[in-house]
Every structure is written in C-alpha cells, then in structure tokens.
Amino acid sequence: MKLFPKIITGALHAQNKNACDWGWQGKLAYGCHNFVTVVDPGTVQVIQVLEKHKANVVKVKWGKENYHHDLNSPYTLRLVSADAAGVIIVWDVAQGQAKVEFSEGNKPVQDMEWLRHQDASRDLLVALHPPYSLVLWNADTGTRLWKKTYTENLLSFSFDPFNSKNVAFLGQDCIVFIDDFTITKTPSSNGKKFYIFSPSSQNSSTNQTGNTNSLERKSSSKNLAQRMTRILVGESKPSKANQTDEETIALNECIQLSFHHSCRHHLLLLYPRELLILDLEINQTVGIISLDKAASSFAQIIPCWQRDVFYCLHENGSISVRVRRKTNLMSAPASEGTGAFDDTPPNVSLDVAYDLRCQSDPLRVTRHNRVYGIAASLISERTMALIMSDSRVIFWDLHTMDTPIEIDHQVASPLYTPGLTLPSPAQQIPSRRQDFPIISRLAYPKVALTDLIGQSQLPLAEGQRSNKGHTVQLKFILTGLLNGIAAHVTTIRMCPPLTNKNWNVYEPLLALGTFSGAVQIVNVASGQLDREYSLHSSMVRGIEWCGLKTFLSYAYPNPGPSGLVKNEVFYVDILSGKVTSVRTQRDEESRIESLQISHLRQYFVLAFKDKPLELWDMRTLTIIRELPKAFPRPTAAVWSPSHSLKSLKKKLLDSGAEEDKTSMIKSTEGETPPTSTSSQSSMSDSTTSTKDKKSQGKMTVREHFVMTDKDGTVFHFIVEGSLISDVTKIPPESGLSTVTTLAWKGDFLVFGDVDGTQCLWDLKAKISRTTPSSRGWIKKIRFAPGRENFKFFTLHNDGIVIWDINKEGKSEIMHSIKSPKEIAKVVDAEWAGSDRPVVVTASGCVHIFDITMKKATSSIDQWDLTEPVFSPHLLPPKSSQLMKCLLQHQPWTEEFNLSLEGMREDDLDVQRIVNAQIQLIDGDLLAYLPYCQFGTAQRCLLTARLFGDESEIHFWTVALHYLRSTKAQPVSKSPSRVTSQADMTDLFVPQTPGYKEASDLVLLENPEETERQRILTNLYRDQPLERCYDAMVDNRNFKKYQLDRVSLHDSKRSTYEHTQKCAENYMLLGQTDRAVQLLLETEADNDNYYVDSLRACLVASIRSSGASQSTIKLVATNLIANGKLSEGVQLLCLIDKGLDACRYLQTYGNWDKAVWLAKVRTPCATLDNNECSEVMKRWADHLCGTQVNQKSKALLVLLSLGQFFKVVEMLYGMRCFDRATCFIEACLEFGVIEKTSETASLMEAVFLEHARYLSNLGLRKAAEHYCHLAGNKGQQLLKEVEILFA
C-alpha cells in the first residue's frame, strides 16, 4: 500500500466565510484556512485539498461549462481561488496543481466572477480589488487585460444574466450601475450612482407633480407604503434640508446584492430582516419579503434560474424556500373604447410576492459553530450544502410530497408538479416498436427543480387550473453529513506499521486526541474521517495503539493550585466500539506524564509527574507493580525493540503451550484484545495468587525498558512476568541537560533535551555522538517504520527536522520545515509510512508530507477513496466522450445497451473505466434512458444534466420544448397565431390539433386510432419555457408577462417620468386607451402639458386611416433621423408599422428593445409571424458577429423560431458534429425535418464528420453506421475505418 501526500482539513477561519462554490461540474469547493477543500456531494467525501496559498482563502469559484466539449476541449475540473493577500490561483483540481498564479500588487480580492456571456474565451475572470478597482484577467496566462478604477468604495458586484454589458456594484452607501462592460476595452463611464430612499410619510414622495392616487392606493398601512416606495434616487445625494421627511436607507446594512436569475431587470437587495426586489426599469421596489419578529435573520440568498424560486439562508442555519406567488394577472386589459377615462384603479395587488413553502430545521448555532457558507447545485437547484465553521458540511435535499388536502388559496396559491408523469389514458395505449413518443411504465427520474414543481406564474384564463400535474408540498430531507478534523487537536498517534503478516487487513489509521476529550480516527489513505469517540471529560494528553484496532488514551484537566488532577485512562476497541476504563476508583493524584507500551504488547508503563512509575499487564489491564517511592521520577522512557520473537517461540515450544503460543504471537502483531477487561487492579505483585503467576510466567517474555531522570541518569530495567529488576544505571552524558524524549530502534538510542541537543548512542559500537540542533527544546523524537530505515525526526517548538543515520552511525540532517514561517504552528508529528511524515498544526489540519516536507498534495486518483466517485470531469477526454456518445443515442444497435463492448486491445482500459462509471449512475435514470418518452432529445437533456454540461443543458431544454410545440401545433396551421379562447390555457395548442389533417374517411373507419392520436398529441403539449430564457419564450406567453409588468409599473407610478414611460409602453403594446389616460394626467403647470394633451388626442384619434398614415410615417422618420428614436418608434407603432419600428431600433443598436417589440407586437396581428421571425433572424445574425460572439445564444433564438435546419447548419459551422448529429436524429424522430434533395448534402456532411469522430473514439460499429448514412464520401471513410480496425 503506497501512501500519497495529502492534507486533511478541519475547522474554518473567520476569513473563509462565504468562500464556497458548487459548480456545474457537480463538485463543492470551500476555503479552509489557506487550503481549498473539494467535496463530492454524491458520495459525501473529500476528494481533494489544494495547497499553495500563503494567506487565508476568501473566494472560490468553479470554471464555467458553457462551451462545446469534445476531445480538444474536454471536461475538466477548473477552479479559481483568491486569498486575503490578493493572490489568485487557477487550479487543475484533478492533478492537485496550480496552473497559474497572479495578483494585482498586494491588494486583496473583494469579489470575483468568471465571465460567461460570450463564446470568445472561457478564460476571462473579473476581480474586484479594494477600494474600487475592477480588473479583467486572462486566467489562462495570468495577464491583465484592463483595469478600471471607480470613484466609490465598492464591496461586491453582480453581472446581469440577461445582458452581459450590465453590472451592478454594491457600494458602501450607494449602488453603482454600469452598462458598458465589454471584454475588448475598459468601461469608459464611472457608472450611475443610486441612493435608496424611503419617504417618511405617505405623500412625501409625491412632492413631484403627479397623481397622488397611485401612491395612496398601494396600501392603507403607513409602514408598508413607506417601505414599498423605496426609490432609487439618481446621481446626487439629496441635501440635508430635504432629509427631514426622507430617511436614507442605510445601505451599509445591506448584506448582499444580486441580479434575479429567472426574471429580467430585477435586482435583489438582502438586509438582515428583509429582502427588497427592485425593478430597474422603474428604479423602484416592486416586492418585499420581510421576516416575522420570531424568525431568524437572513444571512444569504440564492436565486434560482430554473424556476422563480429563492433559497434563503438564515442566521440559525435553517434554509427557507420561497416560491413566486401567482398574482392576479392583467392578461386581458380593458377593451378598446371602454373605460378609457375610467379612473378607478383595478383593485388587485400586482406586487411581486413570494410564499414561504418550506424551511429546513435550524441547527445549534453557537459562538464556536456558525454557518460560514451555503451553496446550491447549479444543475439540479434542489440540493443545498451548508458549510459550518467547525468543519461540518451538511447536505439538504428538496423533495415534494403529494397533498391530499386542498390548500387555502388565500394563504398561498397551490404548487403543481410540471406534469411529467404520463396521464393514465396514455398509459393504457399498447406500446409499439416504431412508436413515437415512446410510452413506458417507467417513472420520469426527478433530477432537478424543474422536475419537482411547475411554473408558478403560468398565465391561465379565469377559473381554470393547470391541467397537467397535481398539487404538492415541498420538504427538506437531510441527505449527507461530512465531518473534518476537530478544532484544537492536542496529540496524534499512527497505528502500528504495515508488515508482511498484516498487509491483507491493514488500514493506515491515525488517531487524533482533541481539546474536548474526543478521539478521532482518520484513514490516511482515503483522507476521510473514519470514526470519532467522545471518550474523556477533559483534554486528551496522549494516545498509544495496542494493536491495529485497539488503543489506550489518557487525559486530565489542567491542574489547579494543588497540582493534583483526576487522571482518565481508556482502552478502546474500534471494531466493536467497546470502551474499557483502566485505573478506576482513583482519587486526585499527580498527572500522567507518559504512557509507553512494550514492543511485544505485553506491558505498559505509566510515568507520573510526582509519583512513582507504574507497570501494567497489557493483556489483563491489571497493575503488576508500582516502583518504590524513593525512586527518581522519569523525564522520558522507552521500551527496547531488540527482543525478537525467536526467543519467545523457543520458550513457548519448551513449555509446550500451543494455544498460548498462537495467542501470544497474535498479540505481538497487534491483534488481540486483552483477555480480561477486569478493572480490579491488583495493587502489587504480592496479592496475585501463585496459580496466576504460573500462568502468566508461562506466556511472558523478558522485555527491557530505559528511562532517564531529571539529572540525565539512564536506568535500564528488565521486566519478566511480574518481576521488574533494575539492571544498570549509567551516569549522565556530558553536554546534555534534562532529557525530554527518547527513541530506540535497532542498535540506536536517541536522546533529546530541553536545549535542543540530540545525542545518538550506537549500542553495537558503544559510541555516543552529541549534535546540537540550535532549534530549542526537543518535544518528540520518532523513528520511521521499515526494516533498516533509520530516518527519524525531532519535533521542536519552531518546526521539524528530519535526520538520517549514515553508514558510519552519524546522524545528519536531511530536511527541515519551519513554523509558523512555512507552515502553521506544529502541534504534533508522526510517521504515516517509511517516508511520509504526518504533521498536525494549530489550525487543525493534518498534513501528510513527502519526505522533503515540501509537497502535501497529489492527484485525485492517488486518494484511495472508500467509495468510487462518478465524474466525467475526472476521466481522460476519450473516456468521458465515449460515455457521452453511449448515453445520448445508439442508432447502431437494435437494443439500447448501457455497457461499452468491442473496443480495440489498446482501448480495453478505457472500456473498463467507462463501464465502471456507468455502473455508478443512479439506477432509476439508467432504467429510464432507453425508454425516454421523447427519444434522443430528452436523452441528450438527461445526459447533459448528468455531465453538468451547461451549454448542452440550455440547448436541449429549448430544443425539446420547441420540437414538442411544433409537433403539438404545426406552424403552417396558424400563420399569425391569433389568440383564441383555447389559447388562454397554459398550453401551446390550437383548437384544431394537428391530427385532424387525416381525411374524414379515415376518422370514420378507425375511432380507436383517432383517440390514440388525440392522446399522443396531448402528450406533446408542454408548459411554456421558464422566464430565464427571456426572448426565447414563445410570443404569446412573452406578451402576457410584459403586460403584467407594465400593469405593475402603472400601479407604482410616482413621478412624471415614470408615468411617461408607462404611457410609452402601453402604446408599444397596443393598449392605446390606457396610454391616453396616462397622458392626460399631466399637470397643467408642467412644461409638457400642452404636448402631452396633443399626444393624447393623436393617440385617441388614430384608427389607421390611409391619408394620415403617410404623414405620421414621415414625421416618425424625421424624428428618428433627428435623434428622437423612442418618439419615432411610438408613432410607427400607432400606425401598425411595427416591423419598420423594429428595423430602426436594430439599425441604431437597440437590439433588446427591437426583439421585445417584435415579440409583443406579434400576437396582435400588427406583425405576423414571418415579420417577427425576420427581426429575430437579424438578431441571431448580430449575435453571431465577431463583436458580440454569442453563437450559443443565437442557436437558442433559431430554435425558438422553429428554424431547425438552420440550427443544423450553424452547428456544423461551429464544428459541434456530435450535437448536430443528435439534433438531426431528434428532428427526424419528431418528424419536423425530412431527408430531401435539398437537406441531404448537409445531413451527409454532418454524418461524415461524426463518423470520423466516432472512429477516433474507437467505436467501430457506430462509425460504420454513420458512414452508411453519409453518401459516397461515407463509403470512402468506411474503407479507412475497416483498415484502421483490422
């Protein structure tokens, strides 16, 4: 068994707070002192500890996975960490090595994030250095690309997930927004500063001219109104004079600032007692979550992207889940001509509200045990990890329970599942081989948050409920607990070494005694904490192993003025967990200085500070005798190792005691527990009966031990049976002061004294050599295990020195390490193997070094983990790609086969690795993969989640949604998709489903087939995409969301500018009546009163009559040409020239606004689908441009347009041949593209490249299958493949 260097971490430092991250790679990393610990949540074990930082780690971030993975850019575990001294290190976690290290002078790091919204480079890292510098780094080379210095002190930042140019900074008393972040050049502006204000009385914020009505109706509660009108006030802080009625909300109380991950334009500000949700389009609070008086304060918030859900961490260690409440949606505004001048506001609350759905149990949080971090799995968003300051990591899993009882709708709207289970009529359909979708009885594996609950904000018509899914409740289940090394380790001891006799049962266990009296057992090979015993009532002072699975430990509290203590000695068997107390019924006495067990495990001696030495029988745990009072007190003692088993065996054979022989030999190898656990100690040898003496004498062997007194005199004793005799007394060695420690191996005896002098006796040559170490008091000397291995270390207050005894018998220094200069203060040291020193430091970390004591890390495959870990990121590139191919799609086999076979000789290793990894996948998922309801597309999505492949997850989520939508409602049937009543459901279906294309005759002949088709068509229906996909959501639902938002903005109006913005949006949305109403609200003393009145007249009178159209169009064009873009666009929308408006916006670079306008104008028939598609296609082309570099986003845009063939073309151009192939197969299964003369050439080209890729991977059958599909060139490749595999 080879032991590799590693570190085992313990309790955290205060600076490690919030230094944790759970990446797409599926691994959790957190900072612990100056190390980074990596945990595999699946098996709940530490798999790596990274060591290179000199200061405490303050930030940890996993690399992003939003790129296409293949053999050239494989799955890797890349991590970046930053420390308090400002050093940033990028790690290759699998190898345990630092790839690059860089820093911005000696400035620390406040915040740090990988840049993800671009496909140009995946090595870009943004770091915030105090007080206000933002630096963009190339993390691959460690070069600084640009540095921007702001004017305000900045604490943290957050990137807008919907627009990479927007960044929000949390300052000390303000928020700073920038909207010009690019990778190519330094941001030019200093950003807009905003302060948050809260009007102290209800009407105070209406001192701007405007209708007070909008404010008064918000809430009768004065307090709530105050809090809800918190406004972001621009640029300048108001003067003190104004502050009588406006109190500034102290931003320095703000704990966290983050963009919302599933709703655009929303910013979250977390305070200890409340969470504010700000809408950045109106710079106002649109939602507030405040805690009850009894609830524990907020500590951190994690917004989810898969659903509109937050996880909130509280001070007491509990996690609460808050799900967006379904508000009364304004999806049907007032019809034209009615209520245009009706001033009564609709009495609905449009505020953004979140319901508390479940909360995990609070933890026992004390001064020494706090929550230092929370992280959520990005792939599933349903598993949480809490990192505690005392080294514990706690894993919580979110589950759903079916609710038979109807929930009170006033309290919370019901939560539905997404309806993934097959409806019962579908389950009755007999399954046929060629059928699609595939009907099976297998349950869909619920992997992620999207599989647990449906969308909370589905727009439904009156009185209708989501007709898929059923109501559920959420609950947390504790699924894992990981412990590290306890705080304040006082002593360590390694179990007996590996020998030829015990190698088949040997486990390298290290026992650690702690300040609290517990003893922890650590497996040094796997790096995991094996077990822990709460033994003593006070600090553990020493541990000695009696065998491979048993040990003795002793403890006593710090002595009082009398100097007397209550000593505790326990004998522990770690296999059974049985604890036996030794030396019971003792009063307070002098403290134990040392406990030494003889080499044959027959005896042990206890040395006390002011009390004679005691000799004990190891096997019966009884005292043999106590030395006389007059005898000197020992300062150090050691047993002689020079008694081989030969004399013992001879003696045993002479006495003929066969049974005793076996038990005795066993005990010498450190196996047998004591024969008696009697705690009745005989006080001296006179009380033992003669019969006992005989039986003991029968099986004991003479052993020697040596001790020194405070003058340095050496006493040599012989112990045999119950006899102890003082043989020789050697006068003190000159040059040595008080001896503190002894070590004996072979013919060498080493002394260490209080001055740091080390003296070596060569017993064979009868020579003694004294070497001063000039390092001060020697606390411990220990020889390394192994025959003829005479290395030993001396432990000093300021570090460790490793010595070796050369052929002449002289000791020479090999290596040394100084603490606290090179390593934290060393508490104790041991040998884990013949060349592996183990050190435990004051920071509570165990270091297993190589012999040079320079290296304490190794690659993950050298950690001898007890449970195998599933991780494609740890496999060689070829293996992970092979596994992906196998799981995604297997058209080359009749039966879907989940094991890899038939690889070449050289690749048998790869085959073994892949098959072992597949066996580690969750059983339910493996069973479901061959029978995925929606075939390849769904299988690819499940595989992407399994691999944590960010770009594949997004691609296949959108692809599967639009493949299903296209199948449920062919685009040809509804050119403009006019909204009908049937469309008001949450589903994406026309009244006449696609199956009616069949002719009436067929319908008459086969009613069963008709019913079957109807059920299958229903299966294709899908919930709309979640809002995190923003512009990829289908137009009808997108428009509903936007109407909702404008109504919400309308209800929050407080200033003239705000009202104008609402009026503009109503015009663009086609809600002209409400726009007129708002324009007429302008006060008479406002400069724009006349203009607004005229605008109101214009809007009210336009009913697209031919003559006025050309005039208005001309005016609009002139306005746009003269820099009044938004006014021109409004006019164009009034005369239904939406497409022109969008084109102008695109020309002037307002891409987001153009897309928004195209999508909201589509369902009201001013733009038909083709015009909207044209705008979207131009946007996709823009995203592909070299300046923007967002091809992956462009793919999603094309998918949302149903441009499936264009997607294949683009994937081919991006060299994503494997994804293109799977996508073609998925489209063929759904029947949305066919192989025709136009499409054939591209499909063959894709298949040809994929066949080449598969042959590189070594998949012969698969490569041949695709060669046959790839036309003439495929036939040529086929010949090459046959030669290659011949």
mmCIF file of N, CA and C in Angstrom, residues 81-123:
data_model
loop_
_atom_site.group_PDB
_atom_site.id
_atom_site.type_symbol
_atom_site.label_atom_id
_atom_site.label_comp_id
_atom_site.label_asym_id
_atom_site.label_seq_id
_atom_site.Cartn_x
_atom_site.Cartn_y
_atom_site.Cartn_z
ATOM 1 N N SER A 81 -9.220 30.360 -6.999
ATOM 2 C CA SER A 81 -9.391 30.776 -5.603
ATOM 3 C C SER A 81 -8.531 32.002 -5.360
ATOM 4 N N ALA A 82 -8.981 32.847 -4.436
ATOM 5 C CA ALA A 82 -8.244 34.067 -4.115
ATOM 6 C C ALA A 82 -8.072 34.134 -2.600
ATOM 7 N N ASP A 83 -6.937 34.695 -2.172
ATOM 8 C CA ASP A 83 -6.711 34.748 -0.721
ATOM 9 C C ASP A 83 -6.677 36.190 -0.216
ATOM 10 N N ALA A 84 -6.524 36.327 1.093
ATOM 11 C CA ALA A 84 -6.592 37.647 1.722
ATOM 12 C C ALA A 84 -5.419 38.532 1.315
ATOM 13 N N ALA A 85 -4.350 37.922 0.801
ATOM 14 C CA ALA A 85 -3.203 38.727 0.362
ATOM 15 C C ALA A 85 -3.346 39.146 -1.103
ATOM 16 N N GLY A 86 -4.459 38.742 -1.746
ATOM 17 C CA GLY A 86 -4.703 39.167 -3.119
ATOM 18 C C GLY A 86 -4.167 38.234 -4.182
ATOM 19 N N VAL A 87 -3.605 37.091 -3.775
ATOM 20 C CA VAL A 87 -3.088 36.144 -4.782
ATOM 21 C C VAL A 87 -4.254 35.327 -5.335
ATOM 22 N N ILE A 88 -4.345 35.262 -6.664
ATOM 23 C CA ILE A 88 -5.394 34.479 -7.326
ATOM 24 C C ILE A 88 -4.722 33.279 -7.981
ATOM 25 N N ILE A 89 -5.235 32.078 -7.715
ATOM 26 C CA ILE A 89 -4.629 30.869 -8.284
ATOM 27 C C ILE A 89 -5.690 30.095 -9.063
ATOM 28 N N VAL A 90 -5.345 29.689 -10.273
ATOM 29 C CA VAL A 90 -6.221 28.828 -11.064
ATOM 30 C C VAL A 90 -5.686 27.405 -10.942
ATOM 31 N N TRP A 91 -6.568 26.471 -10.602
ATOM 32 C CA TRP A 91 -6.146 25.101 -10.271
ATOM 33 C C TRP A 91 -6.607 24.095 -11.308
ATOM 34 N N ASP A 92 -5.778 23.084 -11.505
ATOM 35 C CA ASP A 92 -6.239 21.846 -12.131
ATOM 36 C C ASP A 92 -6.537 20.911 -10.967
ATOM 37 N N VAL A 93 -7.819 20.788 -10.641
ATOM 38 C CA VAL A 93 -8.202 20.093 -9.402
ATOM 39 C C VAL A 93 -7.840 18.604 -9.462
ATOM 40 N N ALA A 94 -8.031 17.994 -10.639
ATOM 41 C CA ALA A 94 -7.769 16.549 -10.744
ATOM 42 C C ALA A 94 -6.310 16.243 -10.411
ATOM 43 N N GLN A 95 -5.391 17.075 -10.892
ATOM 44 C CA GLN A 95 -3.968 16.845 -10.624
ATOM 45 C C GLN A 95 -3.527 17.446 -9.294
ATOM 46 N N GLY A 96 -4.350 18.340 -8.749
ATOM 47 C CA GLY A 96 -3.973 18.985 -7.489
ATOM 48 C C GLY A 96 -2.886 20.014 -7.673
ATOM 49 N N GLN A 97 -2.784 20.584 -8.882
ATOM 50 C CA GLN A 97 -1.692 21.518 -9.154
ATOM 51 C C GLN A 97 -2.215 22.896 -9.538
ATOM 52 N N ALA A 98 -1.423 23.907 -9.195
ATOM 53 C CA ALA A 98 -1.759 25.276 -9.602
ATOM 54 C C ALA A 98 -1.299 25.472 -11.039
ATOM 55 N N LYS A 99 -2.213 25.945 -11.899
ATOM 56 C CA LYS A 99 -1.837 26.151 -13.304
ATOM 57 C C LYS A 99 -1.226 27.530 -13.504
ATOM 58 N N VAL A 100 -1.815 28.527 -12.828
ATOM 59 C CA VAL A 100 -1.288 29.882 -12.989
ATOM 60 C C VAL A 100 -1.617 30.685 -11.729
ATOM 61 N N GLU A 101 -0.747 31.632 -11.417
ATOM 62 C CA GLU A 101 -0.903 32.414 -10.187
ATOM 63 C C GLU A 101 -0.653 33.877 -10.536
ATOM 64 N N PHE A 102 -1.524 34.793 -10.074
ATOM 65 C CA PHE A 102 -1.325 36.207 -10.405
ATOM 66 C C PHE A 102 -1.973 37.062 -9.328
ATOM 67 N N SER A 103 -1.600 38.342 -9.290
ATOM 68 C CA SER A 103 -2.210 39.234 -8.300
ATOM 69 C C SER A 103 -2.101 40.670 -8.778
ATOM 70 N N GLU A 104 -2.960 41.511 -8.211
ATOM 71 C CA GLU A 104 -2.965 42.943 -8.540
ATOM 72 C C GLU A 104 -2.167 43.621 -7.424
ATOM 73 N N GLY A 105 -0.838 43.652 -7.574
ATOM 74 C CA GLY A 105 0.001 44.173 -6.486
ATOM 75 C C GLY A 105 -0.239 43.320 -5.259
ATOM 76 N N ASN A 106 -0.458 43.971 -4.119
ATOM 77 C CA ASN A 106 -0.774 43.180 -2.919
ATOM 78 C C ASN A 106 -2.176 43.491 -2.431
ATOM 79 N N LYS A 107 -3.047 43.929 -3.369
ATOM 80 C CA LYS A 107 -4.420 44.263 -2.968
ATOM 81 C C LYS A 107 -5.236 42.993 -2.801
ATOM 82 N N PRO A 108 -5.994 42.890 -1.718
ATOM 83 C CA PRO A 108 -6.848 41.696 -1.553
ATOM 84 C C PRO A 108 -7.964 41.645 -2.599
ATOM 85 N N VAL A 109 -8.738 40.578 -2.575
ATOM 86 C CA VAL A 109 -9.821 40.415 -3.552
ATOM 87 C C VAL A 109 -11.145 40.513 -2.808
ATOM 88 N N GLN A 110 -12.004 41.453 -3.245
ATOM 89 C CA GLN A 110 -13.314 41.612 -2.602
ATOM 90 C C GLN A 110 -14.336 40.655 -3.199
ATOM 91 N N ASP A 111 -14.276 40.511 -4.535
ATOM 92 C CA ASP A 111 -15.258 39.668 -5.206
ATOM 93 C C ASP A 111 -14.637 39.231 -6.522
ATOM 94 N N MET A 112 -15.162 38.137 -7.071
ATOM 95 C CA MET A 112 -14.529 37.571 -8.261
ATOM 96 C C MET A 112 -15.559 36.719 -8.993
ATOM 97 N N GLU A 113 -15.512 36.747 -10.322
ATOM 98 C CA GLU A 113 -16.506 36.001 -11.109
ATOM 99 C C GLU A 113 -15.912 35.648 -12.469
ATOM 100 N N TRP A 114 -16.222 34.436 -12.951
ATOM 101 C CA TRP A 114 -15.851 34.091 -14.326
ATOM 102 C C TRP A 114 -16.833 34.791 -15.260
ATOM 103 N N LEU A 115 -16.341 35.181 -16.426
ATOM 104 C CA LEU A 115 -17.190 35.861 -17.400
ATOM 105 C C LEU A 115 -17.819 34.805 -18.291
ATOM 106 N N ARG A 116 -19.171 34.766 -18.373
ATOM 107 C CA ARG A 116 -19.742 33.641 -19.103
ATOM 108 C C ARG A 116 -20.537 33.991 -20.339
ATOM 109 N N HIS A 117 -20.941 35.280 -20.505
ATOM 110 C CA HIS A 117 -21.869 35.561 -21.606
ATOM 111 C C HIS A 117 -21.174 35.828 -22.913
ATOM 112 N N GLN A 118 -20.188 35.044 -23.277
ATOM 113 C CA GLN A 118 -19.560 35.232 -24.583
ATOM 114 C C GLN A 118 -18.860 33.927 -24.939
ATOM 115 N N ASP A 119 -18.727 33.680 -26.217
ATOM 116 C CA ASP A 119 -18.107 32.433 -26.647
ATOM 117 C C ASP A 119 -16.657 32.641 -27.071
ATOM 118 N N ALA A 120 -16.140 33.882 -26.895
ATOM 119 C CA ALA A 120 -14.794 34.174 -27.403
ATOM 120 C C ALA A 120 -13.742 33.417 -26.598
ATOM 121 N N SER A 121 -13.875 33.453 -25.283
ATOM 122 C CA SER A 121 -12.851 32.826 -24.452
ATOM 123 C C SER A 121 -13.513 32.362 -23.172
ATOM 124 N N ARG A 122 -13.061 31.219 -22.655
ATOM 125 C CA ARG A 122 -13.628 30.782 -21.375
ATOM 126 C C ARG A 122 -12.611 30.966 -20.251
ATOM 127 N N ASP A 123 -11.585 31.828 -20.501
ATOM 128 C CA ASP A 123 -10.536 32.042 -19.500
ATOM 129 C C ASP A 123 -10.620 33.417 -18.863
#
